[in-house]
Amino acid sequence: METKIDSMELVYAKPETLTDTPMHYCPGCGHGVAHKILMEVIDEMGITENTIGVAPVGCSVFAYMYMNVDMQEAAHGRASAAATGIKRVLPDKFVFSYQGDGDLAAIGTAETIHTVNRGENILMVFINNGIYGMTGGQMAPTSLAGMKTSTSPYGRDCATMGTPIKMTELIANLPGAYYVTRQSVHTPAAVRKLKKAIKASFEAQKQKKGTCFIEIVSNCPSGWKMTPLESNDWMEKNMFPYYTPGDIKVPQEMK
Amino acid sequence: MITGTVIIATEICKGCELCIASCPQNSLALSSSINRKGYRYAELVLDNCTGCINCALVCPDSAITVYRQAKPAKRASSPSLSAQTA
Ligand SMILES: Cc1ncc(C[n+]2csc(CCOP(=O)(O)OP(=O)(O)O)c2C)c(N)n1
Ligand code: SF4
Ligand code: SF4
């Protein structure tokens, strides 16, 4: 279908702060959307030159190849600790960490809790797909009750494996947490909401308010062994009742 | 009637179909041919696109650019927020 674009105005293009490097993510993976929206907000706020991101270990280990801001790679689980150091040395920069659930809620649990408890003035982005995506779909602390993974082939048994950890509710209890929200990227409406949350977080960071924490409930079509559309559907039916999208802690002045 | 169109980077597209599901106009479908990566890619198959940008928002590979018919007396500036926050 050929249509003339000469007489039309451009209404949406890939954000400039996202590089042209093709992403290595599996088709339909939420990581790509999350990267894009984060960069879009940075573009719109005009803070590309003033932002430093910290990439994790996990599928998004190469985030620095796609995010065209200054980036630092961290050891597995330690992104928020690395971001702490960066923010303290360069307090006028906008600093964010970006981590999966295996990274943030398993090996990095201590760093996550203490970063928020100190109220570090950073944005923590937490991609929760209920699984270790990169290494082959092993069970994560976030895997749902009964969820079949490569290391829980009969389903997660909470009696022996614990119940899925709600990291976001947990850290919201800490006084250092300023703004805590759970979002998703699977529909246009969800993407628009996430955009607002990211913008609000960077605005709060500018005012040195404390830690902003955004969980993004996301899909892992490969790990869940589904098509991208099936995975988003499954996520809505199974992940959302437990990890329900919405704000968890909103300061009075932001309401 | 609002008219719009999309340009899809077919060599970047991985055929995930998320855009197809998000299009309120059912303007998009998967191609019958494949790109160099071996994926069938999203294509505009109807001329009823309104330029709503839904497809572009959910595209994980940022493969979609959206255009819309300019309304004659419309806002002069783009919705950039940079001045306020730089
Ligand atoms: C110290 C250390 N331990 C273990 C690993 C192996 N490892 C790589 S990625 C990963 C899990 C990543 O899962 P998650 O954070 O959920 O991200 P996803 O891949 O799902 O996006 C593990 C355990 C490692 N690289 N380094
Ligand atoms: S393994 Fe899962 S999380 Fe990793 S890129 Fe593929 S779909 Fe995304
Ligand atoms: S811009 Fe909107 S109407 Fe046009 S193809 Fe994309 S989703 Fe469909």
Coordinates of C-alpha atoms and ligand atoms in Angstrom, one line a residue:
Chain A
M1 CA 0.0 0.0 0.0
E2 CA 1.7 3.2 -1.2
T3 CA 0.5 6.5 0.3
K4 CA 1.9 10.0 -0.3
I5 CA 3.6 11.4 2.7
D6 CA 4.6 14.7 1.1
S7 CA 1.5 16.5 2.2
M8 CA 1.6 14.9 5.7
E9 CA 3.3 15.8 8.9
L10 CA 5.5 13.5 10.9
V11 CA 3.7 12.5 14.0
Y12 CA 5.8 9.7 15.3
A13 CA 9.4 8.6 14.8
K14 CA 11.9 6.5 16.7
P15 CA 13.4 8.7 19.5
E16 CA 16.8 10.2 18.6
T17 CA 18.3 9.0 21.8
L18 CA 17.8 5.4 20.7
T19 CA 20.7 4.3 18.4
D20 CA 20.1 2.7 15.0
T21 CA 21.6 -0.6 16.1
P22 CA 19.1 -3.4 15.5
M23 CA 18.1 -4.8 18.9
H24 CA 19.0 -8.4 19.7
Y25 CA 15.8 -9.1 21.6
C26 CA 13.4 -11.8 20.6
P27 CA 10.4 -10.7 18.5
G28 CA 7.8 -9.0 20.6
C29 CA 9.9 -8.7 23.8
G30 CA 8.9 -5.9 26.1
H31 CA 12.5 -4.8 26.7
G32 CA 12.5 -3.1 23.3
V33 CA 9.4 -1.0 24.1
A34 CA 10.8 -0.2 27.6
H35 CA 14.1 1.1 26.1
K36 CA 12.3 3.1 23.5
I37 CA 9.9 4.9 26.0
L38 CA 12.8 5.6 28.4
M39 CA 14.8 7.2 25.6
E40 CA 11.7 9.0 24.3
V41 CA 11.2 10.8 27.6
I42 CA 14.9 11.7 27.8
D43 CA 14.6 13.1 24.3
E44 CA 11.5 15.1 25.1
M45 CA 13.0 16.5 28.4
G46 CA 16.2 17.4 26.4
I47 CA 18.4 15.7 29.0
T48 CA 20.3 13.3 26.6
E49 CA 23.7 14.9 27.4
N50 CA 22.9 14.9 31.2
T51 CA 21.8 11.4 31.7
I52 CA 23.8 8.3 32.8
G53 CA 22.2 4.9 32.7
V54 CA 23.4 1.6 34.3
A55 CA 22.9 -1.6 32.4
P56 CA 22.4 -5.0 34.1
V57 CA 23.3 -8.6 33.4
G58 CA 20.4 -10.4 31.7
C59 CA 18.8 -10.0 28.3
S60 CA 19.2 -6.3 28.5
V61 CA 23.0 -6.5 29.1
F62 CA 23.5 -4.7 25.8
A63 CA 21.2 -1.8 26.7
Y64 CA 24.2 0.5 26.3
M65 CA 24.3 -0.4 22.6
Y66 CA 20.8 1.0 22.1
M67 CA 20.5 3.8 24.7
N68 CA 22.5 6.7 23.3
V69 CA 23.2 8.3 26.7
D70 CA 26.4 7.7 28.8
M71 CA 26.1 4.2 30.1
Q72 CA 27.9 2.0 32.6
E73 CA 27.6 -1.8 32.7
A74 CA 27.3 -3.3 36.2
A75 CA 28.0 -6.7 37.7
H76 CA 24.9 -9.0 38.0
G77 CA 22.5 -7.4 40.5
R78 CA 24.7 -4.4 41.3
A79 CA 23.2 -1.8 38.9
S80 CA 21.6 0.3 41.7
A81 CA 24.9 0.2 43.7
A82 CA 26.8 1.4 40.6
A83 CA 24.2 4.0 40.0
T84 CA 24.6 5.2 43.6
G85 CA 28.3 5.8 43.1
I86 CA 27.7 7.7 39.8
K87 CA 24.9 9.9 41.3
R88 CA 27.0 10.7 44.3
V89 CA 30.0 11.8 42.2
L90 CA 27.9 13.6 39.6
P91 CA 24.8 14.7 41.6
D92 CA 23.6 17.0 38.8
K93 CA 23.3 14.2 36.2
F94 CA 20.0 12.3 35.8
V95 CA 20.9 8.7 36.7
F96 CA 18.9 5.5 36.1
S97 CA 19.4 1.8 36.6
Y98 CA 17.7 -0.8 34.4
Q99 CA 17.4 -4.4 35.6
G100 CA 15.5 -7.6 35.1
D101 CA 13.9 -9.5 38.0
G102 CA 16.6 -12.1 38.2
D103 CA 19.1 -9.3 38.5
L104 CA 17.1 -6.9 40.8
A105 CA 15.1 -9.3 42.9
A106 CA 17.5 -12.3 43.2
I107 CA 21.2 -11.8 43.1
G108 CA 20.8 -8.0 43.6
T109 CA 18.2 -8.1 46.5
A110 CA 20.6 -6.5 49.0
E111 CA 21.7 -3.7 46.7
T112 CA 18.1 -3.0 45.7
I113 CA 16.8 -2.8 49.3
H114 CA 19.7 -0.7 50.6
T115 CA 19.7 1.7 47.6
V116 CA 16.1 2.5 48.2
N117 CA 16.5 2.6 52.0
R118 CA 19.2 5.2 51.5
G119 CA 16.8 7.1 49.4
E120 CA 19.4 7.4 46.6
N121 CA 18.3 10.1 44.2
I122 CA 18.0 7.8 41.1
L123 CA 15.4 6.2 39.0
M124 CA 15.3 2.4 39.2
V125 CA 13.6 0.6 36.3
F126 CA 12.7 -3.0 37.0
I127 CA 11.6 -5.3 34.2
N128 CA 9.6 -8.2 35.7
N129 CA 9.0 -11.0 33.3
G130 CA 8.8 -13.7 36.1
I131 CA 11.8 -15.6 34.7
Y132 CA 15.5 -15.6 34.0
G133 CA 15.2 -14.8 30.3
M134 CA 18.8 -14.7 29.2
T135 CA 20.0 -18.0 30.7
G136 CA 17.2 -20.2 29.5
G137 CA 14.0 -19.5 31.4
Q138 CA 14.9 -20.6 34.9
M139 CA 12.7 -19.8 37.9
A140 CA 13.1 -16.4 39.4
P141 CA 12.0 -15.2 42.8
T142 CA 9.2 -13.5 40.9
S143 CA 7.9 -16.6 39.0
L144 CA 4.2 -17.1 39.7
A145 CA 2.9 -19.9 42.0
G146 CA 2.6 -23.0 39.8
M147 CA 4.5 -21.4 37.0
K148 CA 6.4 -23.9 34.9
T149 CA 10.0 -22.9 34.1
S150 CA 13.1 -24.8 33.1
T151 CA 14.0 -25.3 36.8
S152 CA 10.5 -25.8 38.0
P153 CA 9.2 -28.2 35.3
Y154 CA 6.2 -29.2 37.5
G155 CA 5.4 -25.7 38.4
R156 CA 6.6 -23.5 41.3
D157 CA 5.8 -25.1 44.5
C158 CA 5.5 -22.3 47.1
A159 CA 5.8 -24.7 50.0
T160 CA 9.4 -25.5 49.1
M161 CA 10.3 -22.6 46.8
G162 CA 8.7 -19.7 48.5
T163 CA 6.0 -17.4 47.2
P164 CA 6.7 -15.0 44.4
I165 CA 8.3 -11.9 45.8
K166 CA 6.6 -8.5 45.3
M167 CA 9.7 -6.5 45.3
T168 CA 8.0 -3.3 44.4
E169 CA 5.5 -3.4 47.4
L170 CA 8.4 -4.4 49.6
I171 CA 10.6 -1.4 48.8
A172 CA 7.6 0.9 48.8
N173 CA 7.6 0.5 52.6
L174 CA 11.0 2.1 52.9
P175 CA 11.1 5.8 53.7
G176 CA 13.7 6.4 51.0
A177 CA 11.2 5.4 48.3
Y178 CA 9.7 8.6 46.9
Y179 CA 7.6 7.4 44.0
V180 CA 6.8 3.7 43.4
T181 CA 4.7 2.5 40.5
R182 CA 4.0 -0.7 38.5
Q183 CA 3.4 -0.3 34.8
S184 CA 3.5 -2.4 31.6
V185 CA 4.2 -1.9 27.9
H186 CA 1.9 -4.3 26.1
T187 CA -0.7 -1.8 24.8
P188 CA -0.6 1.8 23.5
A189 CA -2.5 3.0 26.7
A190 CA 0.0 1.2 28.9
V191 CA 2.9 2.8 27.0
R192 CA 1.4 6.3 27.5
K193 CA 1.0 5.7 31.2
L194 CA 4.6 4.5 31.5
K195 CA 5.8 7.6 29.7
K196 CA 4.2 9.8 32.3
A197 CA 5.6 7.7 35.2
I198 CA 9.2 8.0 33.8
K199 CA 8.8 11.8 33.2
A200 CA 7.5 12.2 36.8
S201 CA 10.5 10.3 38.1
F202 CA 13.0 12.4 36.3
E203 CA 11.3 15.6 37.5
A204 CA 11.4 14.2 41.1
Q205 CA 15.1 13.4 40.6
K206 CA 15.7 17.0 39.6
Q207 CA 14.2 18.1 42.9
K208 CA 16.3 15.5 44.8
K209 CA 13.3 13.8 46.3
G210 CA 14.7 10.3 46.7
T211 CA 14.4 7.0 44.9
C212 CA 11.8 6.6 42.2
F213 CA 11.1 3.0 41.3
I214 CA 9.2 1.8 38.2
E215 CA 8.4 -1.9 37.8
I216 CA 7.4 -2.8 34.3
V217 CA 5.5 -6.1 34.2
S218 CA 6.7 -7.6 30.9
N219 CA 6.6 -10.6 28.7
C220 CA 9.2 -13.2 27.8
P221 CA 7.7 -15.0 24.7
S222 CA 10.8 -17.2 24.4
G223 CA 11.1 -18.2 28.0
W224 CA 7.3 -18.7 28.4
K225 CA 7.3 -20.6 25.1
M226 CA 4.5 -18.5 23.5
T227 CA 4.0 -16.2 20.6
P228 CA 4.3 -12.5 21.5
L229 CA 0.6 -12.0 21.3
E230 CA -0.1 -15.1 23.4
S231 CA 2.5 -13.9 25.9
N232 CA 0.8 -10.5 26.4
D233 CA -2.5 -12.2 26.8
W234 CA -1.0 -14.7 29.3
M235 CA 0.6 -11.8 31.2
E236 CA -2.7 -10.0 31.5
K237 CA -4.5 -13.1 32.7
N238 CA -1.8 -14.5 35.0
M239 CA 0.7 -11.8 36.0
F240 CA -1.7 -8.9 36.4
P241 CA -3.8 -10.4 39.1
Y242 CA -0.7 -10.8 41.3
Y243 CA 1.5 -8.0 40.0
T244 CA -1.4 -5.5 39.4
P245 CA -0.4 -2.4 37.4
G246 CA -0.9 0.9 39.2
D247 CA 0.8 3.4 41.5
I248 CA 2.0 1.9 44.8
K249 CA 3.4 5.0 46.5
V250 CA 2.7 8.5 45.3
P251 CA 3.8 11.4 47.4
Q252 CA 1.1 14.0 48.3
E253 CA 2.7 16.7 46.3
M254 CA 2.7 14.6 43.1
K255 CA -1.0 13.9 43.2
Chain B
M1 CA -11.8 12.2 7.7
I2 CA -8.4 12.0 9.3
T3 CA -5.9 10.2 7.1
G4 CA -2.5 9.0 8.0
T5 CA 0.1 6.5 6.9
V6 CA 3.0 4.5 8.3
I7 CA 6.4 3.7 6.9
I8 CA 7.7 0.4 8.3
A9 CA 11.4 -0.5 8.3
T10 CA 10.8 -4.0 7.0
E11 CA 14.4 -5.1 7.4
I12 CA 14.2 -4.2 11.1
C13 CA 10.8 -5.8 11.7
K14 CA 10.7 -9.2 13.4
G15 CA 7.1 -10.0 12.6
C16 CA 6.0 -10.0 16.3
E17 CA 2.5 -8.8 15.2
L18 CA 2.0 -6.5 18.2
C19 CA 1.3 -3.5 15.9
I20 CA -1.3 -5.5 14.0
A21 CA -3.1 -6.3 17.2
S22 CA -2.9 -2.7 18.4
C23 CA -4.3 -1.1 15.2
P24 CA -7.9 0.1 15.7
Q25 CA -8.3 0.2 11.9
N26 CA -7.0 -3.2 11.1
S27 CA -4.8 -1.5 8.6
L28 CA -1.8 -3.8 9.1
A29 CA -1.0 -7.4 8.3
L30 CA 2.0 -9.7 7.9
S31 CA 3.6 -9.9 4.5
S32 CA 3.7 -13.0 2.5
S33 CA 7.4 -12.6 1.7
I34 CA 10.2 -12.6 4.2
N35 CA 12.9 -10.1 5.0
R36 CA 16.7 -10.8 5.2
K37 CA 16.4 -12.0 8.8
G38 CA 13.8 -14.5 7.7
Y39 CA 10.8 -12.9 9.3
R40 CA 7.5 -12.0 7.7
Y41 CA 7.1 -8.3 8.3
A42 CA 4.2 -5.9 9.1
E43 CA 2.7 -4.1 6.1
L44 CA 0.0 -1.5 5.6
V45 CA -2.7 -3.4 3.6
L46 CA -5.6 -0.9 3.8
D47 CA -5.7 2.8 3.1
N48 CA -7.7 3.6 6.2
C49 CA -4.8 4.5 8.5
T50 CA -5.6 7.5 10.7
G51 CA -2.1 8.1 12.0
C52 CA -3.1 7.3 15.6
I53 CA 0.5 6.1 16.4
N54 CA -0.7 3.1 18.4
C55 CA 1.3 0.6 16.3
A56 CA 4.5 2.7 16.6
L57 CA 4.1 3.0 20.4
V58 CA 4.0 -0.8 20.9
C59 CA 6.7 -1.7 18.4
P60 CA 9.6 -3.2 20.3
D61 CA 12.0 -2.5 17.5
S62 CA 10.9 1.0 16.8
A63 CA 10.4 0.1 13.1
I64 CA 7.4 2.3 12.5
T65 CA 7.2 6.0 11.5
V66 CA 3.8 7.6 11.4
Y67 CA 2.6 10.5 9.3
R68 CA -0.8 12.3 9.4
Q69 CA -2.6 14.8 7.2
A70 CA -1.8 18.2 8.6
K71 CA -4.9 20.0 9.9
P72 CA -4.9 23.5 8.3
A73 CA -5.1 25.6 11.5
K74 CA -3.2 23.5 13.9
R75 CA -0.7 24.1 16.7
A76 CA 2.4 25.7 15.4
S77 CA 4.9 24.1 17.7
S78 CA 5.7 20.4 18.2
P79 CA 5.0 19.0 21.7
S80 CA 8.6 19.1 22.7
L81 CA 9.2 19.7 26.4
S82 CA 12.9 20.5 26.2
A83 CA 12.7 24.2 26.9
Q84 CA 11.0 23.5 30.2
T85 CA 13.4 21.0 31.5
A86 CA 16.8 21.3 29.9
Ligands
LIG1 C1 27.5 -13.3 39.0 C2 26.7 -14.0 38.0 N1 25.8 -15.0 38.3 C3 25.1 -15.6 37.3 C4 25.1 -15.1 36.0 C5 24.3 -15.8 35.0 N2 23.1 -15.0 34.6 C6 23.2 -14.2 33.5 S1 21.7 -13.4 33.1 C7 21.0 -14.1 34.5 C8 19.6 -13.9 34.8 C9 18.9 -12.7 34.2 O1 17.6 -12.7 34.4 P1 16.8 -11.4 34.6 O2 17.5 -10.4 35.4 O3 15.4 -11.7 35.0 O4 16.8 -10.7 33.1 P2 16.1 -11.1 31.7 O5 17.1 -11.9 31.0 O6 14.9 -11.9 32.1 O7 15.8 -9.8 31.1 C10 21.9 -15.0 35.2 C11 21.6 -15.7 36.3 C12 26.0 -14.0 35.7 N3 26.1 -13.5 34.5 N4 26.8 -13.5 36.7
SF4_2 S1 14.6 -14.4 26.3 FE1 12.7 -13.3 26.9 S2 13.4 -11.4 28.0 FE2 15.1 -12.2 26.7 S3 15.0 -11.1 24.8 FE3 13.9 -13.1 24.5 S4 11.8 -12.6 25.0 FE4 13.0 -10.9 25.8
SF4_3 S1 -1.1 4.7 12.9 FE1 -2.9 3.8 13.9 S2 -4.4 3.4 12.3 FE2 -2.4 3.7 11.3 S3 -1.5 1.6 11.0 FE3 -0.7 2.4 13.0 S4 -2.2 1.7 14.5 FE4 -3.2 1.5 12.5

